[in-house]
């Protein structure tokens, strides 16, 4: 297979993974976050006021001989954590992991939220969701992958994120050496523009059977944690000594010395499952001796979110051609 692979560098304690992306001619280099939970490719740009920039690399379309302004087009993103970004749109040549798309809509930021200004590890996002939630006006634009897929061997990409170590994204092929077990596939419902699927159940710790309860959620590399239904979250923390829901942290916390159990979610009819090691589920120190759990409630979102904590526990296949999501141990 054509070696279309992008190394993903873990940033900020596994809060996000960025990959090197080239835009324009001559190529301008950026560190962008490949994000299956959104569908806009946007980058910090020379249009931003200097107060909104904090060391990020800035795309300058005027310095690219292949840039072409999409006159009259704008974009405006709002993310689940309240962050936002907006601006204008140029078409330009984009290369990620050996895959090049000419005339890719590149959304240049004129405004970014403080969360992005403060995130010095990231120069922008590459949305890998479906075009139906792209925010470009007056016409929605296709994602980098949707534009690249027709020229790839297979209409899929894979995510192999690792705990505190570089991971990788591959475009168009499955690296059989990157996963240990068979890949089990679930149907994807893309009607909301996300990689939405339903896990048939879960298990806490080394429990053999699974609690059969449908967990409908999106597989979102742009979300750090694993956000699940309240009944699942309560069952999990019922098995974590001293865990409590802390108002001041708006989430479940426990003493940092607590041993937290694994969490497994089933794929397909429950024959296969992905196990998230307890180590990943002690996500961060609060600074007062308590630690913040990697599993939290999905209350208010409307669906669950299998974020990076789940994704880095598996080898994941995003099969856009067949609308399938594949999970394998590694
Ligand atoms: O926004 C979310 C989570 C979410 C919440 C509610 C509905 C749908 C998804 N993830 N995400 C995906 N890309 C992001 C970029 C920044 C912040 C959060 C980001």
mmCIF file of C-alpha atoms and ligand atoms in Angstrom:
data_model
loop_
_atom_site.group_PDB
_atom_site.id
_atom_site.type_symbol
_atom_site.label_atom_id
_atom_site.label_comp_id
_atom_site.label_asym_id
_atom_site.label_seq_id
_atom_site.Cartn_x
_atom_site.Cartn_y
_atom_site.Cartn_z
ATOM 1 C CA UNK A 1 0.000 0.000 0.000
ATOM 2 C CA UNK A 2 1.172 3.536 -0.531
ATOM 3 C CA UNK A 3 2.794 4.536 2.708
ATOM 4 C CA UNK A 4 0.314 7.300 3.588
ATOM 5 C CA UNK A 5 1.013 7.729 7.242
ATOM 6 C CA UNK A 6 1.211 10.724 9.565
ATOM 7 C CA UNK A 7 2.975 10.564 12.920
ATOM 8 C CA UNK A 8 0.795 12.015 15.656
ATOM 9 C CA UNK A 9 2.718 13.674 18.493
ATOM 10 C CA UNK A 10 0.990 13.580 21.917
ATOM 11 C CA UNK A 11 0.608 17.049 23.413
ATOM 12 C CA UNK A 12 -0.118 18.377 26.911
ATOM 13 C CA UNK A 13 -0.293 15.017 28.696
ATOM 14 C CA UNK A 14 -2.354 13.188 26.122
ATOM 15 C CA UNK A 15 -4.820 16.014 25.887
ATOM 16 C CA UNK A 16 -4.458 16.065 22.089
ATOM 17 C CA UNK A 17 -2.282 14.694 19.263
ATOM 18 C CA UNK A 18 -1.006 16.909 16.449
ATOM 19 C CA UNK A 19 0.406 15.922 13.059
ATOM 20 C CA UNK A 20 2.679 17.850 10.672
ATOM 21 C CA UNK A 21 0.689 19.362 7.797
ATOM 22 C CA UNK A 22 1.992 21.300 4.768
ATOM 23 C CA UNK A 23 -0.145 23.992 3.159
ATOM 24 C CA UNK A 24 0.675 26.030 0.057
ATOM 25 C CA UNK A 25 3.513 26.537 -2.424
ATOM 26 C CA UNK A 26 6.219 26.737 -1.247
ATOM 27 C CA UNK A 27 4.941 24.561 1.629
ATOM 28 C CA UNK A 28 4.147 26.277 4.928
ATOM 29 C CA UNK A 29 4.350 23.836 7.884
ATOM 30 C CA UNK A 30 1.843 23.492 10.740
ATOM 31 C CA UNK A 31 0.971 21.194 13.684
ATOM 32 C CA UNK A 32 -2.732 20.421 13.282
ATOM 33 C CA UNK A 33 -5.046 18.313 15.432
ATOM 34 C CA UNK A 34 -6.783 15.605 13.377
ATOM 35 C CA UNK A 35 -10.310 15.777 14.712
ATOM 36 C CA UNK A 36 -12.957 13.139 13.902
ATOM 37 C CA UNK A 37 -15.485 15.169 15.951
ATOM 38 C CA UNK A 38 -15.663 18.117 13.533
ATOM 39 C CA UNK A 39 -15.437 18.776 9.787
ATOM 40 C CA UNK A 40 -13.596 22.058 9.213
ATOM 41 C CA UNK A 41 -9.922 22.331 8.267
ATOM 42 C CA UNK A 42 -8.817 25.633 9.783
ATOM 43 C CA UNK A 43 -5.453 27.173 10.603
ATOM 44 C CA UNK A 44 -4.085 30.167 12.502
ATOM 45 C CA UNK A 45 -3.415 32.893 9.936
ATOM 46 C CA UNK A 46 -1.874 36.314 9.369
ATOM 47 C CA UNK A 47 -5.440 37.743 9.578
ATOM 48 C CA UNK A 48 -5.458 37.273 13.377
ATOM 49 C CA UNK A 49 -4.838 40.188 15.725
ATOM 50 C CA UNK A 50 -1.520 39.725 17.555
ATOM 51 C CA UNK A 51 -3.381 39.477 20.889
ATOM 52 C CA UNK A 52 -4.955 36.225 19.712
ATOM 53 C CA UNK A 53 -1.630 34.626 18.717
ATOM 54 C CA UNK A 54 0.731 33.001 21.232
ATOM 55 C CA UNK A 55 3.574 31.473 19.224
ATOM 56 C CA UNK A 56 1.444 29.519 16.765
ATOM 57 C CA UNK A 57 2.564 29.275 13.115
ATOM 58 C CA UNK A 58 0.498 31.538 10.857
ATOM 59 C CA UNK A 59 -0.649 30.578 7.357
ATOM 60 C CA UNK A 60 -0.120 33.434 4.912
ATOM 61 C CA UNK A 61 -2.094 32.818 1.692
ATOM 62 C CA UNK A 62 -0.366 35.795 0.057
ATOM 63 C CA UNK A 63 2.902 33.843 0.220
ATOM 64 C CA UNK A 64 1.454 30.797 -1.558
ATOM 65 C CA UNK A 65 1.391 30.748 -5.380
ATOM 66 C CA UNK A 66 -1.322 28.036 -5.295
ATOM 67 C CA UNK A 67 -3.669 29.852 -2.878
ATOM 68 C CA UNK A 68 -6.971 31.054 -4.352
ATOM 69 C CA UNK A 69 -9.444 33.061 -2.262
ATOM 70 C CA UNK A 70 -12.984 31.626 -2.187
ATOM 71 C CA UNK A 71 -14.609 35.034 -2.576
ATOM 72 C CA UNK A 72 -17.707 35.578 -0.445
ATOM 73 C CA UNK A 73 -17.066 32.464 1.697
ATOM 74 C CA UNK A 74 -16.864 32.473 5.508
ATOM 75 C CA UNK A 75 -16.732 29.829 8.239
ATOM 76 C CA UNK A 76 -17.672 29.823 11.930
ATOM 77 C CA UNK A 77 -16.948 26.883 14.283
ATOM 78 C CA UNK A 78 -18.312 26.353 17.799
ATOM 79 C CA UNK A 79 -17.118 23.366 19.825
ATOM 80 C CA UNK A 80 -18.651 21.477 22.723
ATOM 81 C CA UNK A 81 -16.309 23.062 25.273
ATOM 82 C CA UNK A 82 -17.512 26.534 24.255
ATOM 83 C CA UNK A 83 -14.442 27.325 22.166
ATOM 84 C CA UNK A 84 -14.860 28.919 18.725
ATOM 85 C CA UNK A 85 -12.994 30.105 15.625
ATOM 86 C CA UNK A 86 -14.028 31.825 12.385
ATOM 87 C CA UNK A 87 -12.724 33.564 9.260
ATOM 88 C CA UNK A 88 -12.410 33.379 5.490
ATOM 89 C CA UNK A 89 -11.624 30.535 3.061
ATOM 90 C CA UNK A 90 -8.876 29.912 0.476
ATOM 91 C CA UNK A 91 -8.287 26.841 -1.656
ATOM 92 C CA UNK A 92 -4.725 25.583 -1.491
ATOM 93 C CA UNK A 93 -2.609 22.433 -1.703
ATOM 94 C CA UNK A 94 -2.625 20.439 1.539
ATOM 95 C CA UNK A 95 -0.369 17.469 2.319
ATOM 96 C CA UNK A 96 -0.799 15.190 5.349
ATOM 97 C CA UNK A 97 1.131 11.937 5.819
ATOM 98 C CA UNK A 98 2.128 11.684 2.155
ATOM 99 C CA UNK A 99 -1.405 12.370 0.899
ATOM 100 C CA UNK A 100 -1.834 15.583 -1.128
ATOM 101 C CA UNK A 101 -5.111 17.300 -1.964
ATOM 102 C CA UNK A 102 -4.907 20.188 -4.430
ATOM 103 C CA UNK A 103 -7.571 22.897 -4.069
ATOM 104 C CA UNK A 104 -8.492 21.836 -0.496
ATOM 105 C CA UNK A 105 -10.660 24.500 1.196
ATOM 106 C CA UNK A 106 -8.372 25.946 3.880
ATOM 107 C CA UNK A 107 -10.278 27.956 6.460
ATOM 108 C CA UNK A 108 -8.077 30.815 7.630
ATOM 109 C CA UNK A 109 -8.779 32.076 11.143
ATOM 110 C CA UNK A 110 -9.533 35.750 11.649
ATOM 111 C CA UNK A 111 -10.851 35.064 15.184
ATOM 112 C CA UNK A 112 -9.998 32.283 17.668
ATOM 113 C CA UNK A 113 -11.210 31.645 21.239
ATOM 114 C CA UNK A 114 -8.816 32.067 24.184
ATOM 115 C CA UNK A 115 -8.672 28.270 24.547
ATOM 116 C CA UNK A 116 -6.967 28.117 21.130
ATOM 117 C CA UNK A 117 -4.712 31.116 21.771
ATOM 118 C CA UNK A 118 -3.524 29.425 24.994
ATOM 119 C CA UNK A 119 -2.954 26.072 23.280
ATOM 120 C CA UNK A 120 0.549 26.762 21.953
ATOM 121 C CA UNK A 121 0.885 23.117 20.806
ATOM 122 C CA UNK A 122 -1.660 23.543 18.014
ATOM 123 C CA UNK A 123 -1.891 25.695 14.874
ATOM 124 C CA UNK A 124 -5.377 24.515 13.904
ATOM 125 C CA UNK A 125 -7.612 21.520 13.218
ATOM 126 C CA UNK A 126 -8.220 19.038 10.406
ATOM 127 C CA UNK A 127 -11.844 17.936 10.661
ATOM 128 C CA UNK A 128 -12.282 14.261 9.769
ATOM 129 C CA UNK A 129 -16.035 14.082 10.359
ATOM 130 C CA UNK A 130 -18.609 14.298 7.553
ATOM 131 C CA UNK A 131 -19.076 17.344 5.292
ATOM 132 C CA UNK A 132 -22.693 17.778 6.504
ATOM 133 C CA UNK A 133 -21.418 19.553 9.646
ATOM 134 C CA UNK A 134 -18.827 21.698 7.843
ATOM 135 C CA UNK A 135 -19.543 25.352 8.703
ATOM 136 C CA UNK A 136 -18.546 27.039 5.406
ATOM 137 C CA UNK A 137 -21.087 29.501 3.973
ATOM 138 C CA UNK A 138 -22.720 29.873 1.437
ATOM 139 C CA UNK A 139 -21.878 26.219 0.572
ATOM 140 C CA UNK A 140 -20.505 23.480 2.892
ATOM 141 C CA UNK A 141 -17.070 22.162 1.919
ATOM 142 C CA UNK A 142 -15.721 18.615 1.918
ATOM 143 C CA UNK A 143 -13.122 17.484 4.440
ATOM 144 C CA UNK A 144 -9.515 16.719 3.549
ATOM 145 C CA UNK A 145 -10.286 12.994 3.749
ATOM 146 C CA UNK A 146 -13.446 13.184 1.623
ATOM 147 C CA UNK A 147 -11.409 14.943 -1.070
ATOM 148 C CA UNK A 148 -8.499 12.480 -0.768
ATOM 149 C CA UNK A 149 -10.510 9.219 -0.546
ATOM 150 C CA UNK A 150 -11.206 8.710 -4.303
ATOM 151 C CA UNK A 151 -7.437 8.487 -4.913
ATOM 152 C CA UNK A 152 -6.734 6.123 -2.016
ATOM 153 C CA UNK A 153 -6.605 2.329 -2.167
ATOM 154 C CA UNK A 154 -9.387 2.088 0.447
ATOM 155 C CA UNK A 155 -11.871 4.786 1.498
ATOM 156 C CA UNK A 156 -10.782 4.600 5.146
ATOM 157 C CA UNK A 157 -8.310 6.061 7.607
ATOM 158 C CA UNK A 158 -6.998 4.571 10.856
ATOM 159 C CA UNK A 159 -6.052 6.088 14.212
ATOM 160 C CA UNK A 160 -3.400 4.460 16.365
ATOM 161 C CA UNK A 161 -3.024 6.891 19.282
ATOM 162 C CA UNK A 162 -0.763 5.857 22.149
ATOM 163 C CA UNK A 163 -0.495 6.743 25.847
ATOM 164 C CA UNK A 164 2.209 9.413 26.267
ATOM 165 C CA UNK A 165 3.905 8.313 23.064
ATOM 166 C CA UNK A 166 3.701 9.291 19.387
ATOM 167 C CA UNK A 167 0.838 7.599 17.587
ATOM 168 C CA UNK A 168 -0.048 7.538 13.904
ATOM 169 C CA UNK A 169 -2.853 8.110 11.451
ATOM 170 C CA UNK A 170 -2.863 6.176 8.163
ATOM 171 C CA UNK A 171 -4.877 7.188 5.108
ATOM 172 C CA UNK A 172 -6.202 4.548 2.700
ATOM 173 C CA UNK A 173 -4.717 1.396 4.189
ATOM 174 C CA UNK A 174 -4.727 -0.808 7.283
ATOM 175 C CA UNK A 175 -1.360 -1.607 8.861
ATOM 176 C CA UNK A 176 -1.800 -5.257 9.825
ATOM 177 C CA UNK A 177 1.243 -4.980 12.092
ATOM 178 C CA UNK A 178 -0.402 -2.225 14.131
ATOM 179 C CA UNK A 179 -3.157 -4.315 15.720
ATOM 180 C CA UNK A 180 -3.119 -7.551 17.712
ATOM 181 C CA UNK A 181 -6.686 -8.869 17.541
ATOM 182 C CA UNK A 182 -9.125 -9.131 14.662
ATOM 183 C CA UNK A 183 -10.837 -5.869 13.796
ATOM 184 C CA UNK A 184 -14.517 -5.941 14.826
ATOM 185 C CA UNK A 185 -16.739 -3.519 12.950
ATOM 186 C CA UNK A 186 -19.820 -1.573 14.083
ATOM 187 C CA UNK A 187 -22.268 0.265 11.840
ATOM 188 C CA UNK A 188 -21.813 4.045 11.640
ATOM 189 C CA UNK A 189 -24.807 6.394 11.612
ATOM 190 C CA UNK A 190 -23.418 9.537 9.911
ATOM 191 C CA UNK A 191 -26.776 11.356 9.842
ATOM 192 C CA UNK A 192 -25.570 13.886 12.454
ATOM 193 C CA UNK A 193 -22.242 14.342 10.654
ATOM 194 C CA UNK A 194 -20.327 12.403 13.340
ATOM 195 C CA UNK A 195 -18.780 8.929 13.556
ATOM 196 C CA UNK A 196 -21.795 7.795 15.603
ATOM 197 C CA UNK A 197 -22.192 4.130 16.620
ATOM 198 C CA UNK A 198 -23.727 2.029 19.421
ATOM 199 C CA UNK A 199 -21.809 -0.187 21.824
ATOM 200 C CA UNK A 200 -24.049 -3.003 23.147
ATOM 201 C CA UNK A 201 -22.622 -2.884 26.682
ATOM 202 C CA UNK A 202 -19.749 -2.533 29.099
ATOM 203 C CA UNK A 203 -17.866 -4.174 31.953
ATOM 204 C CA UNK A 204 -16.014 -2.731 34.965
ATOM 205 C CA UNK A 205 -12.682 -4.219 36.065
ATOM 206 C CA UNK A 206 -12.108 -7.859 35.199
ATOM 207 C CA UNK A 207 -15.820 -8.734 35.223
ATOM 208 C CA UNK A 208 -16.346 -11.522 32.697
ATOM 209 C CA UNK A 209 -19.832 -10.742 31.310
ATOM 210 C CA UNK A 210 -21.011 -7.350 30.070
ATOM 211 C CA UNK A 211 -23.813 -5.154 31.359
ATOM 212 C CA UNK A 212 -26.076 -5.155 28.313
ATOM 213 C CA UNK A 213 -27.021 -1.517 27.846
ATOM 214 C CA UNK A 214 -26.771 0.401 24.579
ATOM 215 C CA UNK A 215 -24.178 3.180 24.618
ATOM 216 C CA UNK A 216 -24.769 5.425 21.569
ATOM 217 C CA UNK A 217 -21.906 7.806 20.979
ATOM 218 C CA UNK A 218 -19.407 9.422 18.662
ATOM 219 C CA UNK A 219 -15.772 8.436 18.247
ATOM 220 C CA UNK A 220 -14.122 11.829 18.612
ATOM 221 C CA UNK A 221 -10.339 12.343 18.550
ATOM 222 C CA UNK A 222 -11.036 16.025 19.412
ATOM 223 C CA UNK A 223 -12.407 15.119 22.857
ATOM 224 C CA UNK A 224 -9.913 14.060 25.511
ATOM 225 C CA UNK A 225 -12.087 12.056 27.909
ATOM 226 C CA UNK A 226 -14.620 9.214 27.781
ATOM 227 C CA UNK A 227 -18.079 10.743 28.350
ATOM 228 C CA UNK A 228 -20.755 8.129 29.133
ATOM 229 C CA UNK A 229 -24.405 7.881 30.319
ATOM 230 C CA UNK A 230 -24.955 8.631 34.027
ATOM 231 C CA UNK A 231 -26.003 5.072 34.898
ATOM 232 C CA UNK A 232 -22.775 3.674 33.414
ATOM 233 C CA UNK A 233 -20.667 6.358 35.126
ATOM 234 C CA UNK A 234 -22.319 5.732 38.500
ATOM 235 C CA UNK A 235 -21.780 1.965 38.170
ATOM 236 C CA UNK A 236 -18.125 2.509 37.323
ATOM 237 C CA UNK A 237 -17.386 4.875 40.200
ATOM 238 C CA UNK A 238 -19.386 2.627 42.537
ATOM 239 C CA UNK A 239 -16.308 0.370 42.186
ATOM 240 C CA UNK A 240 -13.725 3.111 42.810
ATOM 241 C CA UNK A 241 -12.981 3.449 46.540
ATOM 242 C CA UNK A 242 -13.829 6.921 47.812
ATOM 243 C CA UNK A 243 -14.875 8.319 44.437
ATOM 244 C CA UNK A 244 -17.285 11.227 44.680
ATOM 245 C CA UNK A 245 -18.826 13.808 42.343
ATOM 246 C CA UNK A 246 -17.106 17.080 43.301
ATOM 247 C CA UNK A 247 -18.985 20.326 42.607
ATOM 248 C CA UNK A 248 -15.717 22.311 42.549
ATOM 249 C CA UNK A 249 -14.273 20.061 39.811
ATOM 250 C CA UNK A 250 -17.624 19.439 38.062
ATOM 251 C CA UNK A 251 -16.876 15.756 37.862
ATOM 252 C CA UNK A 252 -15.963 12.524 39.596
ATOM 253 C CA UNK A 253 -12.735 12.671 41.598
ATOM 254 C CA UNK A 254 -10.946 10.228 43.893
ATOM 255 C CA UNK A 255 -7.818 10.131 46.020
ATOM 256 C CA UNK A 256 -4.801 10.044 43.706
ATOM 257 C CA UNK A 257 -3.491 6.900 45.410
ATOM 258 C CA UNK A 258 -6.661 4.984 44.535
ATOM 259 C CA UNK A 259 -6.289 2.035 42.182
ATOM 260 C CA UNK A 260 -8.954 2.580 39.521
ATOM 261 C CA UNK A 261 -10.422 -0.426 37.650
ATOM 262 C CA UNK A 262 -10.300 -0.985 33.896
ATOM 263 C CA UNK A 263 -13.373 -0.140 31.806
ATOM 264 C CA UNK A 264 -14.358 -2.280 28.800
ATOM 265 C CA UNK A 265 -16.935 -1.491 26.136
ATOM 266 C CA UNK A 266 -18.334 -4.107 23.773
ATOM 267 C CA UNK A 267 -18.268 -3.908 19.974
ATOM 268 C CA UNK A 268 -20.760 -5.597 17.607
ATOM 269 C CA UNK A 269 -22.892 -8.143 19.508
ATOM 270 C CA UNK A 270 -20.536 -8.107 22.483
ATOM 271 C CA UNK A 271 -18.226 -10.784 21.116
ATOM 272 C CA UNK A 272 -15.389 -8.270 20.969
ATOM 273 C CA UNK A 273 -14.529 -5.584 23.490
ATOM 274 C CA UNK A 274 -12.050 -2.753 24.005
ATOM 275 C CA UNK A 275 -10.484 -2.488 27.460
ATOM 276 C CA UNK A 276 -9.409 0.940 28.702
ATOM 277 C CA UNK A 277 -6.662 0.352 31.301
ATOM 278 C CA UNK A 278 -7.351 1.814 34.756
ATOM 279 C CA UNK A 279 -4.113 3.762 34.417
ATOM 280 C CA UNK A 280 -5.682 5.866 31.616
ATOM 281 C CA UNK A 281 -8.757 6.458 33.797
ATOM 282 C CA UNK A 282 -6.821 8.395 36.421
ATOM 283 C CA UNK A 283 -6.670 11.351 34.092
ATOM 284 C CA UNK A 284 -5.198 14.324 35.951
ATOM 285 C CA UNK A 285 -4.201 15.604 39.388
ATOM 286 C CA UNK A 286 -6.407 18.376 40.743
ATOM 287 C CA UNK A 287 -3.563 19.618 42.952
ATOM 288 C CA UNK A 288 -5.307 18.947 46.258
ATOM 289 C CA UNK A 289 -4.540 15.230 46.499
ATOM 290 C CA UNK A 290 -7.613 14.301 44.476
ATOM 291 C CA UNK A 291 -7.441 13.132 40.856
ATOM 292 C CA UNK A 292 -9.939 13.733 38.044
ATOM 293 C CA UNK A 293 -11.435 10.666 36.418
ATOM 294 C CA UNK A 294 -11.067 9.917 32.706
ATOM 295 C CA UNK A 295 -14.691 8.710 32.659
ATOM 296 C CA UNK A 296 -17.241 11.490 33.171
ATOM 297 C CA UNK A 297 -20.937 12.049 32.447
ATOM 298 C CA UNK A 298 -22.208 12.841 28.943
ATOM 299 C CA UNK A 299 -25.106 14.790 30.524
ATOM 300 C CA UNK A 300 -26.404 17.523 28.224
ATOM 301 C CA UNK A 301 -24.489 16.397 25.118
ATOM 302 C CA UNK A 302 -27.268 14.162 23.779
ATOM 303 C CA UNK A 303 -24.953 11.213 23.104
ATOM 304 C CA UNK A 304 -21.821 9.637 24.574
ATOM 305 C CA UNK A 305 -18.322 10.513 23.428
ATOM 306 C CA UNK A 306 -15.580 7.926 22.933
ATOM 307 C CA UNK A 307 -12.705 10.387 23.172
ATOM 308 C CA UNK A 308 -8.929 9.964 23.143
ATOM 309 C CA UNK A 309 -8.879 7.888 26.347
ATOM 310 C CA UNK A 310 -10.918 5.194 24.539
ATOM 311 C CA UNK A 311 -9.253 5.680 21.127
ATOM 312 C CA UNK A 312 -5.702 5.291 22.490
ATOM 313 C CA UNK A 313 -6.786 1.945 24.019
ATOM 314 C CA UNK A 314 -7.375 0.471 20.554
ATOM 315 C CA UNK A 315 -6.521 0.469 16.855
ATOM 316 C CA UNK A 316 -9.476 2.261 15.225
ATOM 317 C CA UNK A 317 -10.597 2.069 11.578
ATOM 318 C CA UNK A 318 -12.787 4.927 10.287
ATOM 319 C CA UNK A 319 -14.254 3.315 7.168
ATOM 320 C CA UNK A 320 -16.079 6.104 5.316
ATOM 321 C CA UNK A 321 -16.716 4.003 2.191
ATOM 322 C CA UNK A 322 -18.734 1.350 4.046
ATOM 323 C CA UNK A 323 -19.862 3.530 7.003
ATOM 324 C CA UNK A 324 -18.207 1.185 9.515
ATOM 325 C CA UNK A 325 -16.098 1.782 12.594
ATOM 326 C CA UNK A 326 -13.522 -0.918 13.339
ATOM 327 C CA UNK A 327 -11.984 -1.613 16.768
ATOM 328 C CA UNK A 328 -9.039 -3.898 17.503
ATOM 329 C CA UNK A 329 -6.770 -4.458 20.477
ATOM 330 C CA UNK A 330 -3.074 -3.656 19.988
HETATM 331 O O1 LIG B 1 -16.804 19.445 20.962
HETATM 332 C C1 LIG B 1 -16.481 18.319 21.228
HETATM 333 C C2 LIG B 1 -17.322 17.391 22.062
HETATM 334 C C3 LIG B 1 -18.733 17.531 21.661
HETATM 335 C C4 LIG B 1 -19.605 18.101 22.563
HETATM 336 C C5 LIG B 1 -20.928 18.233 22.182
HETATM 337 C C6 LIG B 1 -21.346 17.809 20.928
HETATM 338 C C7 LIG B 1 -20.441 17.249 20.036
HETATM 339 C C8 LIG B 1 -19.109 17.119 20.393
HETATM 340 N N1 LIG B 1 -15.375 17.736 20.788
HETATM 341 N N2 LIG B 1 -14.503 18.463 19.998
HETATM 342 C C9 LIG B 1 -14.218 18.124 18.733
HETATM 343 N N3 LIG B 1 -13.353 18.993 18.246
HETATM 344 C C10 LIG B 1 -13.058 19.907 19.201
HETATM 345 C C11 LIG B 1 -12.206 21.026 19.178
HETATM 346 C C12 LIG B 1 -12.131 21.811 20.315
HETATM 347 C C13 LIG B 1 -12.869 21.483 21.446
HETATM 348 C C14 LIG B 1 -13.715 20.356 21.486
HETATM 349 C C15 LIG B 1 -13.792 19.590 20.335
#
